[in-house]
Short mmCIF file of N, CA and C in Angstrom, two decimals:
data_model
loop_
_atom_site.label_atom_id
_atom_site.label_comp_id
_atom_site.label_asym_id
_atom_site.label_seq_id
_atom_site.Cartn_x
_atom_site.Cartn_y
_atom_site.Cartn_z
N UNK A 1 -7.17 5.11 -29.88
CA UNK A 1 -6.17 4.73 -28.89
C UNK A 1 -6.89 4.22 -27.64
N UNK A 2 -5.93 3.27 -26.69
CA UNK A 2 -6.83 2.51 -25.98
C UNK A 2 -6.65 3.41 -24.46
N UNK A 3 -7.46 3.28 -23.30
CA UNK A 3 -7.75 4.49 -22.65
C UNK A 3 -6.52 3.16 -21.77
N UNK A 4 -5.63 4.05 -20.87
CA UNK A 4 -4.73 3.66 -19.57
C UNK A 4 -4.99 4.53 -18.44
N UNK A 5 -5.60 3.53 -17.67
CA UNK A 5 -5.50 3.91 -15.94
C UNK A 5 -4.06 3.82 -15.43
N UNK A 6 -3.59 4.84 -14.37
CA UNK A 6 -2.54 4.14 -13.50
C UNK A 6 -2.68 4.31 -11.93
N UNK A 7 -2.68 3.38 -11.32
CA UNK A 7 -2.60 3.22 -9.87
C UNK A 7 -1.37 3.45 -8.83
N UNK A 8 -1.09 4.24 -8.26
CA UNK A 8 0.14 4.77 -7.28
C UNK A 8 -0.42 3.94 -5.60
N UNK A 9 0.85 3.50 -4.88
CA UNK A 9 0.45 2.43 -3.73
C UNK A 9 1.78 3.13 -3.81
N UNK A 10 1.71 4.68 -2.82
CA UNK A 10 2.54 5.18 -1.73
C UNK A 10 2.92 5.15 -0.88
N UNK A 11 3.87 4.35 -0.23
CA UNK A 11 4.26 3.69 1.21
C UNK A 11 5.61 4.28 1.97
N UNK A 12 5.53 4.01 3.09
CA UNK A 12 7.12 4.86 3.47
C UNK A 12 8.00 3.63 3.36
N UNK A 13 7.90 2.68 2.58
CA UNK A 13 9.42 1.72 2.73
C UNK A 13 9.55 0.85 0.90
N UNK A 14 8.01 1.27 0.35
CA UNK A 14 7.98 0.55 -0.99
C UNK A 14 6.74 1.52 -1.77
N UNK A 15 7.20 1.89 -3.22
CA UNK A 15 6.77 2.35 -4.29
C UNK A 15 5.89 1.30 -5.18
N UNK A 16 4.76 1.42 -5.55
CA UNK A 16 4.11 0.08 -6.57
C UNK A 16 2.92 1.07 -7.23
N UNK A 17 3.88 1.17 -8.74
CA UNK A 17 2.73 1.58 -9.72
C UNK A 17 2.44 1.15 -10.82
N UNK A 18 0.70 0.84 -11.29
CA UNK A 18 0.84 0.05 -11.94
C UNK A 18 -0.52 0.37 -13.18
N UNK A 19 -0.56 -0.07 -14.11
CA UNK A 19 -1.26 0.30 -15.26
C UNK A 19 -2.67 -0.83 -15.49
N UNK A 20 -3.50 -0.26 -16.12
CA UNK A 20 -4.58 -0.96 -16.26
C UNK A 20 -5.50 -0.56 -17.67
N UNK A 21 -6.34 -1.29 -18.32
CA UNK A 21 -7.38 -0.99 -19.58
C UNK A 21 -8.39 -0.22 -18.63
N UNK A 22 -9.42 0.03 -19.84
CA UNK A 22 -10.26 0.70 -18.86
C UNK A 22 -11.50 0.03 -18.78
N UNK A 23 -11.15 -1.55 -18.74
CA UNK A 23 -11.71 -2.69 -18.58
C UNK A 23 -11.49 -3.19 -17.61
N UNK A 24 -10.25 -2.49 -16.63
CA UNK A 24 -9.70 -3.03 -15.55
C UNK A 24 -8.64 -4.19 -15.41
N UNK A 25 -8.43 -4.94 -17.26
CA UNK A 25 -7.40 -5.42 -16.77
C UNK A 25 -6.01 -5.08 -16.89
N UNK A 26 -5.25 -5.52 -16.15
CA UNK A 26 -4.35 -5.31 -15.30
C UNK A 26 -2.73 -5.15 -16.74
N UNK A 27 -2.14 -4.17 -17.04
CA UNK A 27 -0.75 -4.30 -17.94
C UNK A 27 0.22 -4.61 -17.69
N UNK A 28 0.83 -3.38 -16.71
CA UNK A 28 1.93 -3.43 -16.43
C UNK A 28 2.43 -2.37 -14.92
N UNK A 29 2.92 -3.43 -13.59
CA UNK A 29 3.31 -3.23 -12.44
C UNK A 29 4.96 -3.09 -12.33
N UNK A 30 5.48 -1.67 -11.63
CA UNK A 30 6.58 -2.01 -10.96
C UNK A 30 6.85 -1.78 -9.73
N UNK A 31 7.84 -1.84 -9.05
CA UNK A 31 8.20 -1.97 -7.38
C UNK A 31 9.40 -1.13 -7.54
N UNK A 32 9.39 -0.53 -6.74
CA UNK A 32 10.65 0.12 -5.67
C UNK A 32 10.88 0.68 -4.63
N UNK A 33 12.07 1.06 -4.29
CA UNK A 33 11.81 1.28 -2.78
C UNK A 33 11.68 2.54 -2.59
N UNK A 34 11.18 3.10 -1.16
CA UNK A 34 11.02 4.74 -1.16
C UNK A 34 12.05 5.81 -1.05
N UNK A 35 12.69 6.40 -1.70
CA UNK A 35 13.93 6.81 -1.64
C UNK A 35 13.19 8.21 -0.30
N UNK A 36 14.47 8.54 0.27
CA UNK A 36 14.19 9.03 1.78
C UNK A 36 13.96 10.71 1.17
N UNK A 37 14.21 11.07 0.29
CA UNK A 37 14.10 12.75 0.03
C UNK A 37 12.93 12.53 -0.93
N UNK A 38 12.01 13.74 -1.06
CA UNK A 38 10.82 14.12 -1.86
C UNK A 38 10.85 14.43 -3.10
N UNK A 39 12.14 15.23 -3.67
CA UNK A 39 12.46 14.79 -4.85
C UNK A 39 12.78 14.12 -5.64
N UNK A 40 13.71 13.22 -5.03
CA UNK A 40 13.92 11.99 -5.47
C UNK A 40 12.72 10.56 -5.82
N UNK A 41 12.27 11.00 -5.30
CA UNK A 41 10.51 10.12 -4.35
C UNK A 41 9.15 10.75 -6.02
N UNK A 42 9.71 11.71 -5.77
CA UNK A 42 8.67 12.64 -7.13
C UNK A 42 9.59 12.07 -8.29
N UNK A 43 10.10 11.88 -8.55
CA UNK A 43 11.37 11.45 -10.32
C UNK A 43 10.79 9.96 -10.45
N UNK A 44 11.06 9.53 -9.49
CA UNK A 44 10.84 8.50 -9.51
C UNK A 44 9.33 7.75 -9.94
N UNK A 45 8.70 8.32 -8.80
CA UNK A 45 7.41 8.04 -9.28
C UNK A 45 6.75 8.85 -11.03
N UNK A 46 7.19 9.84 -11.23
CA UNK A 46 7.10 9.96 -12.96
C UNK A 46 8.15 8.94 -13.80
N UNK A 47 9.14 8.63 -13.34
CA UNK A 47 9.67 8.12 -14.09
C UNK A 47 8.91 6.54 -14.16
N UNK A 48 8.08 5.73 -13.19
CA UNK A 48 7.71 4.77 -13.14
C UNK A 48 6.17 4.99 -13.62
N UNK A 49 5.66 5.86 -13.85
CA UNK A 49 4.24 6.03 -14.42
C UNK A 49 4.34 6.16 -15.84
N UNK A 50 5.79 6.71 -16.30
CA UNK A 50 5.71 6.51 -17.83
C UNK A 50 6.24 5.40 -18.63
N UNK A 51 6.95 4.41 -17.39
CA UNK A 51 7.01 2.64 -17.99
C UNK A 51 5.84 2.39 -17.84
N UNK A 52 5.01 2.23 -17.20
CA UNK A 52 4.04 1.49 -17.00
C UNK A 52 2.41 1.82 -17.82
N UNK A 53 2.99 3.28 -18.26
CA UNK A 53 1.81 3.72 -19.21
C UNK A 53 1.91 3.18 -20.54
N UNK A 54 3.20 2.76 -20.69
CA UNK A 54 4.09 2.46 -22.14
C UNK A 54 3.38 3.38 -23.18
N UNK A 55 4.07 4.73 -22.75
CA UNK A 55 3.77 5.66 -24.05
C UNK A 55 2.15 6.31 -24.40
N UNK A 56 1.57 5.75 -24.13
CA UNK A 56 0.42 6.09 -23.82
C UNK A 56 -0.47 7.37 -23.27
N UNK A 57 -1.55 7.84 -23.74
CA UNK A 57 -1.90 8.86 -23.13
C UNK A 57 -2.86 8.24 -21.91
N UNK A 58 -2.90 8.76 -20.55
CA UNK A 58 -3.07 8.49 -19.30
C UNK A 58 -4.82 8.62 -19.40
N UNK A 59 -5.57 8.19 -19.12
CA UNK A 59 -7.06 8.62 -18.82
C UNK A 59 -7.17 9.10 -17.28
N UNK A 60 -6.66 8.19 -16.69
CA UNK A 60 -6.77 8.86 -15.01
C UNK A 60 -5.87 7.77 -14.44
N UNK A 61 -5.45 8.72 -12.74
CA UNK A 61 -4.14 8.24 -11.99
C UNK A 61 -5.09 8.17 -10.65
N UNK A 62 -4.75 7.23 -9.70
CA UNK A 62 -5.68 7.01 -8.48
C UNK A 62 -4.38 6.73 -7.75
N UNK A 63 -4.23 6.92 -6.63
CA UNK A 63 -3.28 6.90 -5.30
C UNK A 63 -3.89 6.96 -4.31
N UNK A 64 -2.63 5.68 -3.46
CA UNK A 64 -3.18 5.76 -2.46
C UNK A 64 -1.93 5.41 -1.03
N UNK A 65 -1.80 6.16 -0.23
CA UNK A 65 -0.65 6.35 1.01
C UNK A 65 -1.16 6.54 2.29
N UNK A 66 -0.31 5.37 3.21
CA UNK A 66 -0.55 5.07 4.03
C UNK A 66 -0.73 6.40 5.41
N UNK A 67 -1.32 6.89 6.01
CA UNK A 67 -1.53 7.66 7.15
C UNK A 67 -2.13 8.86 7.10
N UNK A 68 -2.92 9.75 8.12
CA UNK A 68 -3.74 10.36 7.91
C UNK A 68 -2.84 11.73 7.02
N UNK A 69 -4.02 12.28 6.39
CA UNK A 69 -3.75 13.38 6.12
C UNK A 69 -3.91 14.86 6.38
N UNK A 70 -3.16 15.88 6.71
CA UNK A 70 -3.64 16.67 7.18
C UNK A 70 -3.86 18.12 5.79
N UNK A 71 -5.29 18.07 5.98
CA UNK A 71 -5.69 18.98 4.63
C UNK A 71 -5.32 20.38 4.97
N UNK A 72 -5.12 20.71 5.45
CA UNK A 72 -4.47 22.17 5.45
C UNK A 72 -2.88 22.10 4.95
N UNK A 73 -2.39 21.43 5.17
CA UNK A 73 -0.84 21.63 4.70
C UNK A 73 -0.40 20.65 4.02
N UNK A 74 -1.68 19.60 3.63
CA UNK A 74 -1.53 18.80 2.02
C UNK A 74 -0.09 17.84 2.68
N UNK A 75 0.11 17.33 3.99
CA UNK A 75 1.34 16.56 4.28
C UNK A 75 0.44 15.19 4.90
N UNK A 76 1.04 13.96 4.32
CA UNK A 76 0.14 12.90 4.78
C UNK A 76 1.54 12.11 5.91
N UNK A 77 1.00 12.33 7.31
CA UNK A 77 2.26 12.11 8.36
C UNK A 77 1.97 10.24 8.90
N UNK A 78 3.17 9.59 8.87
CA UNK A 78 2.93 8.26 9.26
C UNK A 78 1.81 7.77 10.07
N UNK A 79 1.46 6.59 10.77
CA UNK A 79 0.65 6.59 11.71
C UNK A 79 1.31 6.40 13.00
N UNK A 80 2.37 5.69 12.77
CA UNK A 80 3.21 5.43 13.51
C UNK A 80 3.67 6.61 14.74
N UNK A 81 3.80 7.69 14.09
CA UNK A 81 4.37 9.06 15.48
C UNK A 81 3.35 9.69 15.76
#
């Protein structure tokens, strides 16, 4: 079976996750927007990592969201406030 990367591009206004070989090229990308609650925000983003894996077993997931993070309480706060 062939190895699938997936890439997470966490934003506060747009969702973009997207699949890759482990050749780097590129499968399959989708878009959406950031729904305003954390659960909803979490469904979503599984539900868009398992289109884009198409069935597939995952080799590794890389993310990446915009503003600092604060490692003690694992909350990454805008840059903006």
């Amino acid at each position: 079976m062939s190895k699938v990367y997936v890439s997470l591009d966490i934003g506060g206004t747009k969702l973009i996750v997207a699949s890759f070989t482990g050749a780097g090229r590129p499968l399959k990308q989708e878009f959406a927007s950031t729904p305003a609650k954390l659960n909803e925000g979490l469904d979503l983003l599984d539900r868009m990592i398992t289109t884009v894996s198409g069935g597939k077993r995952i080799s590794g997931i890389g993310a990446a969201a915009g503003g600092p993070l604060d490692h003690r309480t694992g909350v990454i706060s805008p840059s903006h406030q």
